[in-house]
């Protein structure tokens, strides 16, 4: 949709074209948002407090020429957010063996770099993002902040798009790239490895990510300290959300996500030297 033809995000209404497919397909469930479905060439998601801020960000990305994010088409007759469906496949809750591809890992980093370049200059004004729990990140750049294997659309073995902008908001590009590496390398205690991922080498994979994204020397050297601090904050935010919001957040907490995050922080700290050596050697 060209900007000329777009209504403001708050009044944008999705009107299906005559004869448009209306078959409903349930999408794989994430941890928090219930009821994400595909209807023809669209995704329908429950409207949420951050929806309009996200919609304005998606408009910005469209205007910046970024082709790897869904378009916000408006709200349907049931009040749900309507987004374009990006063809391809996403990892399931436990990423299968194909997700380990190193070419895919590098392409995720490259896609993220392009997303960050396209995000530059976006200032959420009319529709601010909700504040983050516990404390705010430095507001350098609006980023995605949840680029997990489940939220990346893969085509021809390479990352083609990113979906689920629920956690987007102002932060720093380094934080978003650390977060993405954490999910995709992944950076976690070997005791928490996904089934079938025991042989994946996190040091080699982190280096692939760093080179493909383009972390500079300073970023490579401060990664362990940054990661330890980010992990501690993530623990606090998860705990806060579990108590304040309940639902899927509380379920994750009860399933032990807090302990898993703690083990990740300890693993990063214990392996600080090896991580820097892998990134700079
Ligand atoms: N625009 C889209 N194009 C293609 N596939 C999508 C799109 N949006 C969602 N999906 C698919 O549906 C799945 C679930 O959707 P989404 O990630 O938006 O919600 P969720 O993960 O359930 O939410 P949350 O992470 O908040 O719990 C995704 O993992 C992806 O497979
Ligand atoms: Mg998701």
Tab-separated table of C-alpha atoms and ligand atoms in Angstrom:
chain	number	residue	atom	x	y	z
A	1	UNK	CA	0.000	0.000	0.000
A	2	UNK	CA	1.524	3.353	-0.861
A	3	UNK	CA	1.555	5.943	1.947
A	4	UNK	CA	-0.958	8.032	-0.054
A	5	UNK	CA	-3.545	5.285	0.219
A	6	UNK	CA	-3.092	4.476	3.874
A	7	UNK	CA	-5.488	5.676	6.533
A	8	UNK	CA	-3.900	6.628	9.878
A	9	UNK	CA	-3.174	3.471	11.869
A	10	UNK	CA	-5.878	4.204	14.468
A	11	UNK	CA	-8.658	4.402	11.890
A	12	UNK	CA	-7.416	1.875	9.359
A	13	UNK	CA	-10.072	-0.714	8.604
A	14	UNK	CA	-9.391	-3.927	6.757
A	15	UNK	CA	-11.981	-4.658	4.113
A	16	UNK	CA	-11.511	-8.022	2.408
A	17	UNK	CA	-11.601	-7.909	-1.373
A	18	UNK	CA	-14.549	-9.701	-3.019
A	19	UNK	CA	-13.829	-13.411	-3.413
A	20	UNK	CA	-10.846	-13.309	-1.050
A	21	UNK	CA	-9.969	-16.636	0.558
A	22	UNK	CA	-11.551	-16.997	3.985
A	23	UNK	CA	-10.244	-20.372	5.152
A	24	UNK	CA	-8.898	-20.113	8.684
A	25	UNK	CA	-5.670	-21.855	9.694
A	26	UNK	CA	-4.443	-21.857	13.278
A	27	UNK	CA	-0.801	-20.730	13.544
A	28	UNK	CA	1.679	-22.473	15.866
A	29	UNK	CA	1.116	-21.034	19.335
A	30	UNK	CA	3.773	-18.865	20.978
A	31	UNK	CA	4.074	-18.355	24.697
A	32	UNK	CA	1.878	-15.338	25.233
A	33	UNK	CA	-0.496	-14.364	22.415
A	34	UNK	CA	-3.450	-16.687	21.924
A	35	UNK	CA	-5.476	-16.882	18.764
A	36	UNK	CA	-3.044	-16.024	15.960
A	37	UNK	CA	-4.619	-17.322	12.742
A	38	UNK	CA	-4.005	-17.147	9.031
A	39	UNK	CA	-6.933	-16.194	6.820
A	40	UNK	CA	-6.002	-16.398	3.147
A	41	UNK	CA	-3.059	-14.055	2.591
A	42	UNK	CA	-3.439	-12.398	5.984
A	43	UNK	CA	-2.581	-13.002	9.631
A	44	UNK	CA	-5.137	-12.019	12.266
A	45	UNK	CA	-3.895	-11.255	15.776
A	46	UNK	CA	-5.718	-10.010	18.870
A	47	UNK	CA	-5.488	-6.206	19.190
A	48	UNK	CA	-3.089	-5.291	21.984
A	49	UNK	CA	-1.955	-2.170	23.876
A	50	UNK	CA	1.144	-1.899	21.692
A	51	UNK	CA	-0.663	-2.622	18.397
A	52	UNK	CA	-0.844	0.956	17.079
A	53	UNK	CA	2.767	1.735	17.992
A	54	UNK	CA	3.769	-1.439	16.159
A	55	UNK	CA	1.540	-0.530	13.196
A	56	UNK	CA	3.222	2.881	12.867
A	57	UNK	CA	6.640	1.168	12.981
A	58	UNK	CA	5.570	-1.302	10.272
A	59	UNK	CA	4.410	1.635	8.112
A	60	UNK	CA	7.803	3.263	8.599
A	61	UNK	CA	9.605	0.061	7.573
A	62	UNK	CA	7.436	-0.219	4.477
A	63	UNK	CA	8.240	3.366	3.495
A	64	UNK	CA	11.944	2.726	4.140
A	65	UNK	CA	11.780	-0.049	1.537
A	66	UNK	CA	12.298	-2.910	4.009
A	67	UNK	CA	10.671	-6.007	2.539
A	68	UNK	CA	11.124	-8.367	5.493
A	69	UNK	CA	8.269	-7.296	7.787
A	70	UNK	CA	4.504	-7.706	7.532
A	71	UNK	CA	2.324	-4.767	6.490
A	72	UNK	CA	-0.377	-3.546	8.841
A	73	UNK	CA	-3.584	-3.650	6.795
A	74	UNK	CA	-5.970	-2.410	9.491
A	75	UNK	CA	-8.465	-4.031	11.843
A	76	UNK	CA	-11.099	-6.517	10.758
A	77	UNK	CA	-14.803	-6.684	11.654
A	78	UNK	CA	-13.859	-8.553	14.857
A	79	UNK	CA	-11.385	-5.854	15.880
A	80	UNK	CA	-8.339	-8.027	15.257
A	81	UNK	CA	-5.122	-6.639	13.767
A	82	UNK	CA	-4.706	-7.726	10.143
A	83	UNK	CA	-1.187	-8.153	8.768
A	84	UNK	CA	0.158	-9.542	5.540
A	85	UNK	CA	1.183	-13.198	5.669
A	86	UNK	CA	4.852	-13.697	4.760
A	87	UNK	CA	5.283	-16.985	2.876
A	88	UNK	CA	7.976	-19.365	4.078
A	89	UNK	CA	8.456	-21.448	7.177
A	90	UNK	CA	9.257	-20.692	10.803
A	91	UNK	CA	10.800	-22.929	13.454
A	92	UNK	CA	8.458	-24.651	15.866
A	93	UNK	CA	8.686	-24.283	19.657
A	94	UNK	CA	11.668	-26.674	19.700
A	95	UNK	CA	13.756	-25.683	16.656
A	96	UNK	CA	14.351	-28.694	14.388
A	97	UNK	CA	17.727	-29.698	12.935
A	98	UNK	CA	17.320	-27.551	9.769
A	99	UNK	CA	17.389	-24.414	11.939
A	100	UNK	CA	21.080	-25.131	12.744
A	101	UNK	CA	22.218	-24.187	9.234
A	102	UNK	CA	25.128	-21.726	9.414
A	103	UNK	CA	23.983	-20.011	6.216
A	104	UNK	CA	20.639	-19.407	7.880
A	105	UNK	CA	22.355	-18.020	10.992
A	106	UNK	CA	24.397	-15.575	8.900
A	107	UNK	CA	21.316	-14.542	6.940
A	108	UNK	CA	19.443	-13.787	10.173
A	109	UNK	CA	22.260	-11.418	11.182
A	110	UNK	CA	22.166	-9.769	7.746
A	111	UNK	CA	18.397	-9.389	7.863
A	112	UNK	CA	18.679	-7.811	11.321
A	113	UNK	CA	21.300	-5.373	10.069
A	114	UNK	CA	18.949	-4.326	7.252
A	115	UNK	CA	16.072	-4.007	9.713
A	116	UNK	CA	18.180	-1.723	11.885
A	117	UNK	CA	19.227	0.406	8.917
A	118	UNK	CA	15.584	0.750	7.877
A	119	UNK	CA	14.537	1.644	11.437
A	120	UNK	CA	16.936	4.597	11.681
A	121	UNK	CA	15.063	7.860	12.066
A	122	UNK	CA	11.793	6.338	13.257
A	123	UNK	CA	10.450	8.277	16.225
A	124	UNK	CA	7.271	6.926	17.802
A	125	UNK	CA	5.239	10.054	18.457
A	126	UNK	CA	1.492	9.676	18.019
A	127	UNK	CA	1.515	6.142	19.384
A	128	UNK	CA	4.264	5.571	21.953
A	129	UNK	CA	5.347	2.051	22.841
A	130	UNK	CA	4.291	0.950	26.325
A	131	UNK	CA	7.115	1.390	28.872
A	132	UNK	CA	9.241	-1.676	29.538
A	133	UNK	CA	8.899	-3.371	32.887
A	134	UNK	CA	11.519	-2.748	35.614
A	135	UNK	CA	13.527	-0.085	33.749
A	136	UNK	CA	13.802	1.513	30.332
A	137	UNK	CA	16.486	0.705	27.775
A	138	UNK	CA	18.465	3.638	26.360
A	139	UNK	CA	16.244	4.900	23.517
A	140	UNK	CA	18.659	4.868	20.594
A	141	UNK	CA	16.704	2.962	17.952
A	142	UNK	CA	13.326	1.273	17.697
A	143	UNK	CA	14.050	-2.441	17.263
A	144	UNK	CA	12.234	-5.786	17.241
A	145	UNK	CA	13.722	-7.382	20.395
A	146	UNK	CA	12.240	-10.840	19.874
A	147	UNK	CA	13.997	-12.224	16.790
A	148	UNK	CA	13.651	-15.866	17.818
A	149	UNK	CA	13.681	-18.851	15.437
A	150	UNK	CA	9.870	-18.933	15.782
A	151	UNK	CA	9.608	-15.318	14.595
A	152	UNK	CA	11.834	-15.522	11.499
A	153	UNK	CA	10.333	-16.545	8.161
A	154	UNK	CA	12.745	-18.705	6.165
A	155	UNK	CA	12.649	-19.052	2.386
A	156	UNK	CA	15.116	-21.104	0.355
A	157	UNK	CA	17.071	-21.776	3.541
A	158	UNK	CA	17.635	-18.073	4.260
A	159	UNK	CA	15.969	-15.554	6.560
A	160	UNK	CA	13.464	-13.611	4.479
A	161	UNK	CA	11.324	-11.907	7.083
A	162	UNK	CA	10.577	-11.295	10.717
A	163	UNK	CA	7.142	-11.367	12.367
A	164	UNK	CA	5.630	-10.831	15.829
A	165	UNK	CA	6.638	-7.268	16.701
A	166	UNK	CA	4.937	-7.476	20.130
A	167	UNK	CA	8.113	-6.612	22.051
A	168	UNK	CA	9.338	-3.905	19.658
A	169	UNK	CA	10.287	-0.538	21.069
A	170	UNK	CA	13.137	1.872	21.753
A	171	UNK	CA	16.394	0.222	22.751
A	172	UNK	CA	19.861	-0.011	21.198
A	173	UNK	CA	20.882	-1.858	18.056
A	174	UNK	CA	23.516	-3.722	20.080
A	175	UNK	CA	20.920	-4.936	22.540
A	176	UNK	CA	18.697	-6.219	19.721
A	177	UNK	CA	21.636	-7.906	18.019
A	178	UNK	CA	22.814	-9.483	21.301
A	179	UNK	CA	19.257	-10.670	21.907
A	180	UNK	CA	19.034	-12.166	18.415
A	181	UNK	CA	22.399	-13.930	18.801
A	182	UNK	CA	21.254	-15.244	22.172
A	183	UNK	CA	18.218	-16.842	20.544
A	184	UNK	CA	19.912	-18.102	17.386
A	185	UNK	CA	23.378	-19.260	18.468
A	186	UNK	CA	21.862	-19.965	21.018
A	187	UNK	CA	23.696	-18.648	24.086
A	188	UNK	CA	22.556	-20.845	26.969
A	189	UNK	CA	23.890	-23.378	29.429
A	190	UNK	CA	24.587	-26.666	27.577
A	191	UNK	CA	22.232	-28.305	30.086
A	192	UNK	CA	19.434	-26.327	28.407
A	193	UNK	CA	20.335	-27.284	24.808
A	194	UNK	CA	17.352	-28.105	22.595
A	195	UNK	CA	17.160	-31.806	21.722
A	196	UNK	CA	19.439	-32.458	18.747
A	197	UNK	CA	21.483	-29.269	19.325
A	198	UNK	CA	24.084	-30.756	21.688
A	199	UNK	CA	26.820	-30.706	19.046
A	200	UNK	CA	26.235	-27.092	17.953
A	201	UNK	CA	29.343	-25.013	18.785
A	202	UNK	CA	28.173	-21.726	20.350
A	203	UNK	CA	31.601	-20.051	19.970
A	204	UNK	CA	31.834	-20.765	16.257
A	205	UNK	CA	28.189	-19.791	15.740
A	206	UNK	CA	28.554	-16.525	17.654
A	207	UNK	CA	31.517	-15.591	15.451
A	208	UNK	CA	29.469	-16.298	12.319
A	209	UNK	CA	26.692	-14.078	13.652
A	210	UNK	CA	29.086	-11.276	14.651
A	211	UNK	CA	30.837	-11.230	11.274
A	212	UNK	CA	27.573	-11.303	9.338
A	213	UNK	CA	26.008	-8.517	11.435
A	214	UNK	CA	29.231	-6.539	11.575
A	215	UNK	CA	29.963	-6.052	15.283
A	216	UNK	CA	33.028	-3.862	15.724
A	217	UNK	CA	35.987	-4.667	17.971
A	218	UNK	CA	34.559	-2.776	20.955
A	219	UNK	CA	31.220	-4.573	20.708
A	220	UNK	CA	32.979	-7.945	20.534
A	221	UNK	CA	35.002	-7.186	23.652
A	222	UNK	CA	32.119	-5.979	25.734
A	223	UNK	CA	29.759	-8.788	24.749
A	224	UNK	CA	30.201	-10.958	27.883
A	225	UNK	CA	29.679	-8.111	30.377
A	226	UNK	CA	26.805	-6.752	28.310
A	227	UNK	CA	25.248	-10.211	28.017
A	228	UNK	CA	25.517	-10.882	31.746
A	229	UNK	CA	23.798	-7.583	32.536
A	230	UNK	CA	21.119	-8.029	29.867
A	231	UNK	CA	20.412	-11.516	31.195
A	232	UNK	CA	20.003	-10.214	34.747
A	233	UNK	CA	17.539	-7.573	33.514
A	234	UNK	CA	15.680	-10.159	31.480
A	235	UNK	CA	15.279	-12.244	34.654
A	236	UNK	CA	13.793	-9.253	36.501
A	237	UNK	CA	11.421	-8.430	33.648
A	238	UNK	CA	10.227	-12.019	33.298
A	239	UNK	CA	9.570	-12.229	37.010
A	240	UNK	CA	7.746	-8.898	36.922
A	241	UNK	CA	5.563	-9.943	33.956
A	242	UNK	CA	4.761	-13.315	35.522
A	243	UNK	CA	3.378	-11.568	38.594
A	244	UNK	CA	1.867	-8.484	36.946
A	245	UNK	CA	0.415	-10.012	33.777
A	246	UNK	CA	-0.060	-13.711	34.586
A	247	UNK	CA	-1.225	-15.810	31.605
A	248	UNK	CA	1.568	-17.134	29.408
A	249	UNK	CA	4.179	-15.157	31.371
A	250	UNK	CA	3.204	-16.951	34.595
A	251	UNK	CA	3.167	-20.292	32.763
A	252	UNK	CA	6.728	-19.733	31.505
A	253	UNK	CA	7.843	-18.704	34.982
A	254	UNK	CA	6.285	-21.779	36.564
A	255	UNK	CA	7.985	-23.910	33.904
A	256	UNK	CA	11.345	-22.626	35.151
A	257	UNK	CA	12.285	-19.931	32.623
A	258	UNK	CA	13.767	-17.838	35.460
A	259	UNK	CA	16.173	-20.599	36.452
A	260	UNK	CA	17.077	-21.118	32.802
A	261	UNK	CA	17.873	-17.408	32.408
A	262	UNK	CA	20.030	-17.539	35.557
A	263	UNK	CA	21.980	-20.517	34.149
A	264	UNK	CA	22.497	-18.553	30.919
A	265	UNK	CA	23.946	-15.590	32.832
A	266	UNK	CA	26.326	-17.858	34.736
A	267	UNK	CA	27.360	-19.619	31.532
A	268	UNK	CA	28.151	-16.322	29.785
A	269	UNK	CA	30.149	-15.143	32.805
A	270	UNK	CA	32.074	-18.394	33.099
A	271	UNK	CA	32.878	-18.382	29.375
A	272	UNK	CA	33.682	-14.672	29.006
A	273	UNK	CA	37.282	-15.271	27.927
A	274	UNK	CA	36.386	-17.927	25.381
A	275	UNK	CA	33.582	-15.795	23.946
A	276	UNK	CA	35.913	-12.818	23.404
A	277	UNK	CA	38.610	-15.097	21.975
A	278	UNK	CA	36.114	-16.599	19.531
A	279	UNK	CA	34.925	-13.134	18.504
A	280	UNK	CA	38.313	-11.528	18.078
A	281	UNK	CA	40.757	-14.347	17.225
B	1	LIG	N1	2.878	-12.182	9.191
B	1	LIG	C1	3.163	-13.483	9.280
B	1	LIG	N2	3.549	-14.173	8.191
B	1	LIG	C2	3.818	-15.495	8.263
B	1	LIG	N3	3.714	-16.231	9.374
B	1	LIG	C3	3.336	-15.604	10.506
B	1	LIG	C4	3.048	-14.203	10.519
B	1	LIG	N4	2.694	-13.871	11.768
B	1	LIG	C5	2.757	-14.994	12.506
B	1	LIG	N5	3.143	-16.052	11.749
B	1	LIG	C6	3.284	-17.447	12.196
B	1	LIG	O1	2.478	-17.648	13.330
B	1	LIG	C7	3.279	-17.966	14.481
B	1	LIG	C8	2.707	-17.300	15.723
B	1	LIG	O2	2.513	-15.924	15.485
B	1	LIG	P1	3.204	-14.793	16.354
B	1	LIG	O3	4.651	-15.066	16.448
B	1	LIG	O4	2.795	-13.497	15.765
B	1	LIG	O5	2.507	-14.941	17.748
B	1	LIG	P2	2.975	-15.698	19.051
B	1	LIG	O6	4.380	-16.142	18.971
B	1	LIG	O7	1.933	-16.679	19.332
B	1	LIG	O8	2.928	-14.540	20.025
B	1	LIG	P3	3.831	-14.323	21.323
B	1	LIG	O9	5.267	-14.476	20.933
B	1	LIG	O10	3.442	-12.944	21.690
B	1	LIG	O11	3.408	-15.372	22.265
B	1	LIG	C9	4.688	-17.514	14.122
B	1	LIG	O12	5.660	-18.259	14.815
B	1	LIG	C10	4.709	-17.786	12.628
B	1	LIG	O13	4.930	-19.168	12.385
B	2	LIG	MG1	6.052	-15.415	17.993
